Tab-separated table of C-alpha atoms in Angstrom:
chain	number	residue	atom	x	y	z
A	115	MET	CA	9.078	-5.030	17.018
A	116	THR	CA	8.473	-2.797	14.011
A	117	VAL	CA	6.036	-5.281	12.460
A	118	GLY	CA	4.241	-5.599	15.807
A	119	ILE	CA	3.810	-1.849	16.215
A	120	ALA	CA	2.668	-1.384	12.613
A	121	GLY	CA	0.293	-4.347	12.890
A	122	LEU	CA	-1.242	-2.995	16.098
A	123	ILE	CA	-1.908	0.357	14.445
A	124	GLY	CA	-3.773	-1.350	11.620
A	125	ALA	CA	-5.581	-3.694	14.019
A	126	PHE	CA	-6.809	-0.901	16.286
A	127	GLY	CA	-7.876	1.063	13.202
A	128	ASN	CA	-10.149	-1.856	12.264
A	129	LEU	CA	-11.360	-2.581	15.779
A	130	TYR	CA	-12.490	1.002	16.226
A	131	ASP	CA	-13.453	1.690	12.612
A	132	ASN	CA	-16.776	3.230	13.687
A	133	CYS	CA	-15.025	5.817	15.864
A	134	VAL	CA	-12.442	6.581	13.182
A	135	ASP	CA	-15.136	6.931	10.532
A	136	ALA	CA	-17.150	9.256	12.787
A	137	SER	CA	-14.080	11.482	13.187
A	138	VAL	CA	-13.483	11.534	9.428
A	139	LEU	CA	-17.150	12.374	8.828
A	140	GLY	CA	-16.888	15.208	11.361
A	141	GLY	CA	-13.952	16.666	9.448
A	142	LEU	CA	-15.777	16.378	6.133
A	143	SER	CA	-18.883	18.041	7.576
A	144	LEU	CA	-16.764	21.114	8.304
A	145	LEU	CA	-15.844	21.248	4.629
A	146	LYS	CA	-19.516	21.038	3.687
A	147	LYS	CA	-20.137	24.277	5.589
A	148	SER	CA	-17.428	26.131	3.659
A	149	ASP	CA	-18.429	28.809	1.166
A	150	LEU	CA	-16.736	26.960	-1.699
A	151	LEU	CA	-18.676	23.718	-1.188
A	152	ARG	CA	-21.940	25.610	-0.724
A	153	ARG	CA	-21.379	27.472	-3.963
A	154	TRP	CA	-20.560	24.251	-5.826
A	155	GLU	CA	-23.709	22.651	-4.413
A	156	ARG	CA	-25.839	25.526	-5.740
A	157	GLU	CA	-24.132	25.524	-9.135
A	158	ALA	CA	-24.648	21.764	-9.545
A	159	ALA	CA	-28.285	21.730	-8.438
A	160	ARG	CA	-31.194	20.213	-10.411
A	161	LEU	CA	-29.051	17.702	-12.280
A	162	PRO	CA	-30.758	14.637	-13.762
A	163	ILE	CA	-28.540	12.287	-11.748
A	164	ASP	CA	-30.328	13.533	-8.599
A	165	TYR	CA	-33.760	12.304	-9.683
A	166	THR	CA	-35.652	10.823	-6.701
A	167	GLY	CA	-38.926	9.723	-8.225
A	168	PRO	CA	-40.698	6.378	-7.682
A	169	ARG	CA	-38.337	3.366	-7.548
A	170	PHE	CA	-35.282	5.660	-7.452
A	171	GLY	CA	-35.892	7.875	-4.419
A	172	GLY	CA	-35.213	7.520	-0.728
A	173	PRO	CA	-32.105	8.049	1.417
A	174	ALA	CA	-30.150	5.497	-0.648
A	175	HIS	CA	-31.107	6.974	-4.030
A	176	ARG	CA	-27.435	7.433	-4.977
A	177	VAL	CA	-26.945	3.681	-5.288
A	178	ARG	CA	-30.053	3.017	-7.378
A	179	SER	CA	-28.752	4.532	-10.608
A	180	ALA	CA	-25.412	5.253	-12.292
A	181	GLY	CA	-25.300	9.010	-11.672
A	182	HIS	CA	-23.301	8.905	-8.414
A	183	ASP	CA	-21.077	5.948	-9.328
A	184	ILE	CA	-17.539	7.097	-10.155
A	185	GLY	CA	-16.976	3.726	-11.790
A	186	ARG	CA	-19.678	4.618	-14.340
A	187	PHE	CA	-18.340	8.068	-15.085
A	188	PHE	CA	-19.339	8.257	-18.752
A	189	ASN	CA	-22.909	7.194	-18.035
A	190	ALA	CA	-23.272	9.976	-15.445
A	191	LEU	CA	-21.652	12.517	-17.768
A	192	ASP	CA	-23.985	11.572	-20.607
A	193	GLN	CA	-27.041	12.129	-18.390
A	194	ILE	CA	-25.891	15.669	-17.592
A	195	ARG	CA	-25.080	16.453	-21.241
A	196	THR	CA	-28.539	15.339	-22.401
A	197	GLY	CA	-30.442	16.505	-19.320
A	198	THR	CA	-32.076	13.082	-19.056
A	199	PHE	CA	-32.098	10.765	-16.074
A	200	GLU	CA	-31.721	7.084	-16.901
A	201	GLY	CA	-32.315	4.233	-14.462
A	202	THR	CA	-32.993	0.502	-14.512
A	203	TRP	CA	-35.631	-1.374	-12.532
A	204	TRP	CA	-37.233	-4.815	-12.677
A	205	ASN	CA	-40.888	-5.751	-13.074
A	206	ASP	CA	-41.793	-9.457	-12.742
A	207	GLY	CA	-38.367	-10.493	-14.004
A	208	GLN	CA	-38.408	-8.007	-16.888
A	209	ARG	CA	-35.696	-5.362	-17.103
A	210	MET	CA	-37.164	-1.873	-17.502
A	211	VAL	CA	-35.278	1.300	-18.426
A	212	GLU	CA	-36.767	4.579	-17.235
A	213	ARG	CA	-35.855	7.956	-18.731
A	214	VAL	CA	-36.966	11.230	-17.123
A	215	THR	CA	-36.319	14.788	-18.323
A	216	ALA	CA	-37.890	16.868	-15.529
A	217	THR	CA	-38.016	17.006	-11.743
A	218	ARG	CA	-41.048	15.785	-9.816
A	219	SER	CA	-42.213	19.416	-9.586
A	220	GLY	CA	-42.150	19.723	-13.379
A	221	LEU	CA	-38.958	21.772	-13.788
A	222	PRO	CA	-36.652	20.523	-16.573
A	223	PHE	CA	-33.313	19.116	-15.516
A	224	VAL	CA	-30.164	21.158	-16.124
A	225	GLN	CA	-28.691	20.339	-19.510
A	226	ALA	CA	-25.014	20.950	-20.364
A	227	PRO	CA	-24.201	19.781	-23.918
A	228	GLU	CA	-20.680	21.238	-23.696
A	229	PRO	CA	-18.424	18.409	-22.401
A	230	ARG	CA	-16.257	20.687	-20.251
A	231	LEU	CA	-19.260	22.298	-18.564
A	232	ALA	CA	-20.894	18.916	-17.992
A	233	LEU	CA	-17.665	17.589	-16.480
A	234	ALA	CA	-17.339	20.593	-14.162
A	235	LEU	CA	-20.947	20.212	-12.972
A	236	LEU	CA	-20.534	16.484	-12.378
A	237	LEU	CA	-17.318	16.853	-10.372
A	238	LYS	CA	-18.749	19.699	-8.284
A	239	HIS	CA	-21.835	17.642	-7.530
A	240	TRP	CA	-19.806	14.569	-6.571
A	241	VAL	CA	-17.518	16.576	-4.274
A	242	ALA	CA	-20.520	18.224	-2.598
A	243	ASP	CA	-22.071	14.775	-2.048
A	244	PHE	CA	-18.805	13.205	-0.874
A	245	VAL	CA	-18.757	15.300	2.307
A	246	THR	CA	-22.300	14.241	3.284
A	247	PRO	CA	-22.985	11.294	5.639
A	248	MET	CA	-24.229	9.020	2.809
A	249	ASN	CA	-21.136	9.844	0.750
A	250	LEU	CA	-20.899	8.056	-2.643
A	251	PRO	CA	-21.265	4.340	-3.485
A	252	LEU	CA	-18.219	2.215	-4.242
A	253	PRO	CA	-17.133	2.190	-7.905
A	254	GLY	CA	-19.374	-0.193	-9.816
A	255	TRP	CA	-21.589	-0.907	-6.788
A	256	THR	CA	-24.688	0.480	-8.561
A	257	LEU	CA	-24.407	-2.348	-11.109
A	258	LEU	CA	-25.452	-4.756	-8.351
A	259	CYS	CA	-28.728	-2.834	-8.058
A	260	GLU	CA	-29.401	-3.553	-11.730
A	261	MET	CA	-28.834	-7.319	-11.541
A	262	PRO	CA	-31.757	-9.698	-12.230
A	263	ASN	CA	-31.336	-11.389	-8.828
A	264	PRO	CA	-33.600	-9.568	-6.301
A	265	ASP	CA	-31.543	-10.787	-3.308
A	266	LEU	CA	-28.407	-9.285	-4.810
A	267	ARG	CA	-30.192	-5.995	-5.458
A	268	LYS	CA	-31.449	-5.925	-1.860
A	269	PHE	CA	-27.979	-6.673	-0.497
A	270	ALA	CA	-26.400	-3.853	-2.523
A	271	ASN	CA	-29.049	-1.381	-1.378
A	272	ASP	CA	-28.982	-2.425	2.303
A	273	ALA	CA	-25.186	-2.492	2.505
A	274	TYR	CA	-25.008	1.080	1.197
A	275	ALA	CA	-27.981	2.406	3.197
A	276	GLY	CA	-26.817	0.963	6.532
A	277	THR	CA	-28.909	1.115	9.683
A	278	ASN	CA	-28.478	4.890	9.990
A	279	ALA	CA	-27.475	7.569	7.506
A	280	GLY	CA	-23.784	7.222	6.768
A	281	ASN	CA	-22.917	3.977	8.578
A	282	GLY	CA	-23.222	1.786	5.482
A	283	LEU	CA	-20.649	0.743	2.900
A	284	ASN	CA	-19.553	3.767	0.875
A	285	LEU	CA	-16.396	5.427	-0.435
A	286	ARG	CA	-15.622	7.062	2.898
A	287	SER	CA	-16.243	4.085	5.170
A	288	ALA	CA	-14.779	1.466	2.812
A	289	VAL	CA	-11.813	3.290	1.253
A	290	LEU	CA	-10.933	6.602	2.916
A	291	THR	CA	-11.278	5.605	6.588
A	292	PRO	CA	-9.611	2.148	6.297
A	293	GLY	CA	-6.944	3.695	4.084
A	294	LEU	CA	-5.779	5.906	6.950
A	295	GLY	CA	-4.719	2.887	9.019
A	296	MET	CA	-3.102	1.263	6.003
A	297	VAL	CA	-1.038	4.384	5.284
A	298	ALA	CA	0.016	4.621	8.945
A	299	THR	CA	1.170	0.985	8.880
A	300	ASP	CA	3.143	1.602	5.683
A	301	ILE	CA	4.801	4.686	7.170
A	302	VAL	CA	6.038	2.797	10.247
A	303	VAL	CA	7.529	-0.076	8.223
A	304	ARG	CA	9.011	2.165	5.526
A	305	THR	CA	10.588	4.479	8.094
A	306	HIS	CA	12.240	1.493	9.785
A	307	SER	CA	13.514	-0.001	6.511
A	308	HIS	CA	14.913	3.178	4.997
A	309	LEU	CA	16.355	4.444	8.269
A	310	GLY	CA	18.099	1.103	8.796
A	311	ALA	CA	19.483	1.232	5.259
A	312	TYR	CA	20.769	4.772	5.800
A	313	LEU	CA	22.515	3.875	9.072
A	314	SER	CA	24.156	0.820	7.450
A	315	THR	CA	25.151	2.137	4.031
A	316	GLY	CA	24.823	5.912	4.211
A	317	THR	CA	21.973	5.917	1.694
A	318	ALA	CA	18.242	5.347	2.139
A	319	ARG	CA	18.091	3.248	-1.024
A	320	LEU	CA	17.262	-0.394	-0.287
A	321	THR	CA	19.328	-3.255	-1.631
A	322	THR	CA	17.620	-6.208	-3.310
A	323	SER	CA	17.698	-8.298	-0.140
A	324	ALA	CA	16.556	-5.372	2.035
A	325	ARG	CA	13.712	-4.665	-0.374
A	326	ALA	CA	12.575	-8.295	-0.177
A	327	LYS	CA	12.682	-8.161	3.631
A	328	HIS	CA	10.769	-4.865	3.535
A	329	THR	CA	8.007	-6.477	1.453
A	330	GLU	CA	7.750	-9.410	3.864
A	331	MET	CA	7.468	-7.018	6.830
A	332	LEU	CA	4.691	-5.091	5.111
A	333	LEU	CA	2.832	-8.322	4.360
A	334	ALA	CA	3.078	-9.457	7.982
A	335	ALA	CA	1.933	-6.086	9.379
A	336	HIS	CA	-1.004	-5.687	6.990
A	337	SER	CA	-2.056	-9.299	7.539
A	338	VAL	CA	-2.794	-8.472	11.184
A	339	ALA	CA	-5.162	-5.682	10.142
A	340	GLY	CA	-6.714	-7.887	7.461
A	341	ALA	CA	-7.339	-10.692	9.949
A	342	VAL	CA	-9.033	-8.294	12.377
A	343	SER	CA	-11.147	-6.886	9.539
A	344	LEU	CA	-12.379	-10.315	8.434
A	345	SER	CA	-12.960	-11.429	12.040
A	346	LYS	CA	-15.000	-8.341	12.872
A	347	THR	CA	-17.043	-8.700	9.686
A	348	ALA	CA	-17.773	-12.352	10.490
A	349	ALA	CA	-18.691	-11.503	14.090
A	350	ALA	CA	-21.024	-8.709	12.943
A	351	THR	CA	-22.697	-11.057	10.473
A	352	ILE	CA	-23.273	-13.679	13.170
A	353	ALA	CA	-24.619	-10.957	15.463
A	354	GLY	CA	-27.322	-10.187	12.899
A	355	GLU	CA	-26.017	-7.168	10.970
A	356	THR	CA	-26.330	-9.158	7.697
A	357	ALA	CA	-25.570	-6.877	4.718
A	358	VAL	CA	-24.509	-3.957	6.909
A	359	ALA	CA	-21.628	-6.083	8.252
A	360	ALA	CA	-19.859	-5.490	4.931
A	361	ARG	CA	-18.933	-2.006	6.161
A	362	HIS	CA	-16.302	-3.597	8.441
A	363	LEU	CA	-14.387	-5.038	5.492
A	364	ASN	CA	-11.072	-3.237	5.062
A	365	ILE	CA	-11.033	-3.356	1.279
A	366	PRO	CA	-7.776	-1.367	0.760
A	367	VAL	CA	-5.848	-3.576	3.201
A	368	LEU	CA	-7.195	-6.811	1.710
A	369	MET	CA	-6.180	-5.664	-1.765
A	370	ARG	CA	-2.761	-4.609	-0.419
A	371	ILE	CA	-2.257	-8.022	1.190
A	372	GLY	CA	-2.990	-9.737	-2.114
A	373	MET	CA	-0.497	-7.596	-4.030
A	374	LEU	CA	2.194	-8.008	-1.350
A	375	ALA	CA	1.698	-11.787	-1.308
A	376	LEU	CA	2.258	-11.916	-5.066
A	377	LYS	CA	5.396	-9.778	-4.670
A	378	VAL	CA	6.780	-12.032	-1.906
A	379	ARG	CA	6.164	-15.093	-4.082
A	380	SER	CA	7.871	-13.380	-7.031
A	381	ASP	CA	10.888	-12.434	-4.895
A	382	ALA	CA	11.197	-15.998	-3.605
A	383	ALA	CA	11.110	-17.373	-7.146
A	384	ALA	CA	13.747	-14.867	-8.270
A	385	ARG	CA	16.027	-15.836	-5.376
A	386	ALA	CA	15.614	-19.504	-6.193
A	387	GLU	CA	16.595	-18.934	-9.812
A	388	ALA	CA	19.574	-16.756	-8.936
A	389	GLY	CA	20.800	-18.959	-6.091
A	390	ALA	CA	23.902	-21.164	-6.331
A	391	PRO	CA	23.174	-24.765	-7.490
A	392	SER	CA	23.299	-27.553	-4.930
A	393	TRP	CA	26.001	-30.276	-4.934
A	394	GLU	CA	23.472	-32.716	-6.335
A	395	GLN	CA	22.665	-30.353	-9.217
A	396	LEU	CA	26.380	-29.825	-9.985
A	397	LEU	CA	27.082	-33.552	-9.951
A	398	ALA	CA	24.062	-34.276	-12.148
A	399	ALA	CA	25.203	-31.670	-14.668
A	400	GLU	CA	28.730	-33.084	-14.685
A	401	ALA	CA	27.518	-36.668	-14.919
A	402	ALA	CA	25.508	-35.775	-17.991
A	403	THR	CA	28.812	-35.442	-19.862
A	404	TRP	CA	30.185	-38.806	-18.742
A	405	THR	CA	30.000	-42.088	-20.625
A	406	LEU	CA	28.857	-44.656	-18.062
A	407	PRO	CA	27.738	-48.258	-18.186
A	408	GLU	CA	23.967	-48.579	-18.270
A	409	ALA	CA	23.929	-50.201	-14.844
A	410	VAL	CA	25.477	-47.125	-13.175
A	411	THR	CA	22.955	-44.432	-12.235
A	412	ILE	CA	23.182	-40.939	-10.759
A	413	ALA	CA	21.755	-42.326	-7.517
A	414	ASP	CA	24.680	-44.787	-7.323
A	415	LEU	CA	27.140	-41.951	-7.784
A	416	LEU	CA	25.494	-39.877	-5.058
A	417	MET	CA	25.578	-42.799	-2.641
A	418	THR	CA	29.255	-43.334	-3.443
């Protein structure tokens, strides 16, 4: 019953991921209107990572260079320290690197050689962008836009851009929103396991066997949400959403399922090693010490 309830929570979270994401975006938009976020946005204005010139502009400009990719932190920090935008584009199969030191209106980009100041500006800018509909790209996603394969570059751009502002694959829609359902599923299963342990033993600490059962329950519950996520992604792809269908993938849950599966396999192997030997194993070990005629085999002994 506990696994069923937890699984349903995760499944409904994936079935109605658009509604959940819209609610999360509504909450973040309230933060954007706060005085603190507005001040941070002003303080982190005119940074080189916000360059929107030819080949790097448009609504999805954050995915076309490394400046808004938290997985390429040092690259973004270096741009702010030097006051120079750096981006990669392709021309007839040739990789081109573009460096720009001023905005399109001619104003020089903000330069912060001091590492601490550059770090503060970068984090303020990222936080101010995180609460916007387009949010930030997934860690390392901008590398796909720098690959030599044009189809891969188009997929990365289209998946992030979406059909409307904010409904593509980004940190909010791919990690934060799906993570809410995953956390809720974990809470239900953990509450059941630890409450059961407390009622049985007087302590919430799980025994080895209870911990193994707890892991198996988590795997079963999250697998329901993972199956719904993959099914919805496949259905959206067939329906014609193509790259945008990737936004339905519940990346945190799929990663959690993989880790739980490895843990269940490890627990099973540990139980097998620690388990009592079978009668056949005991007899084989004992027979190894006997002196028997060559014609007598272990199989003969077992049959006897």
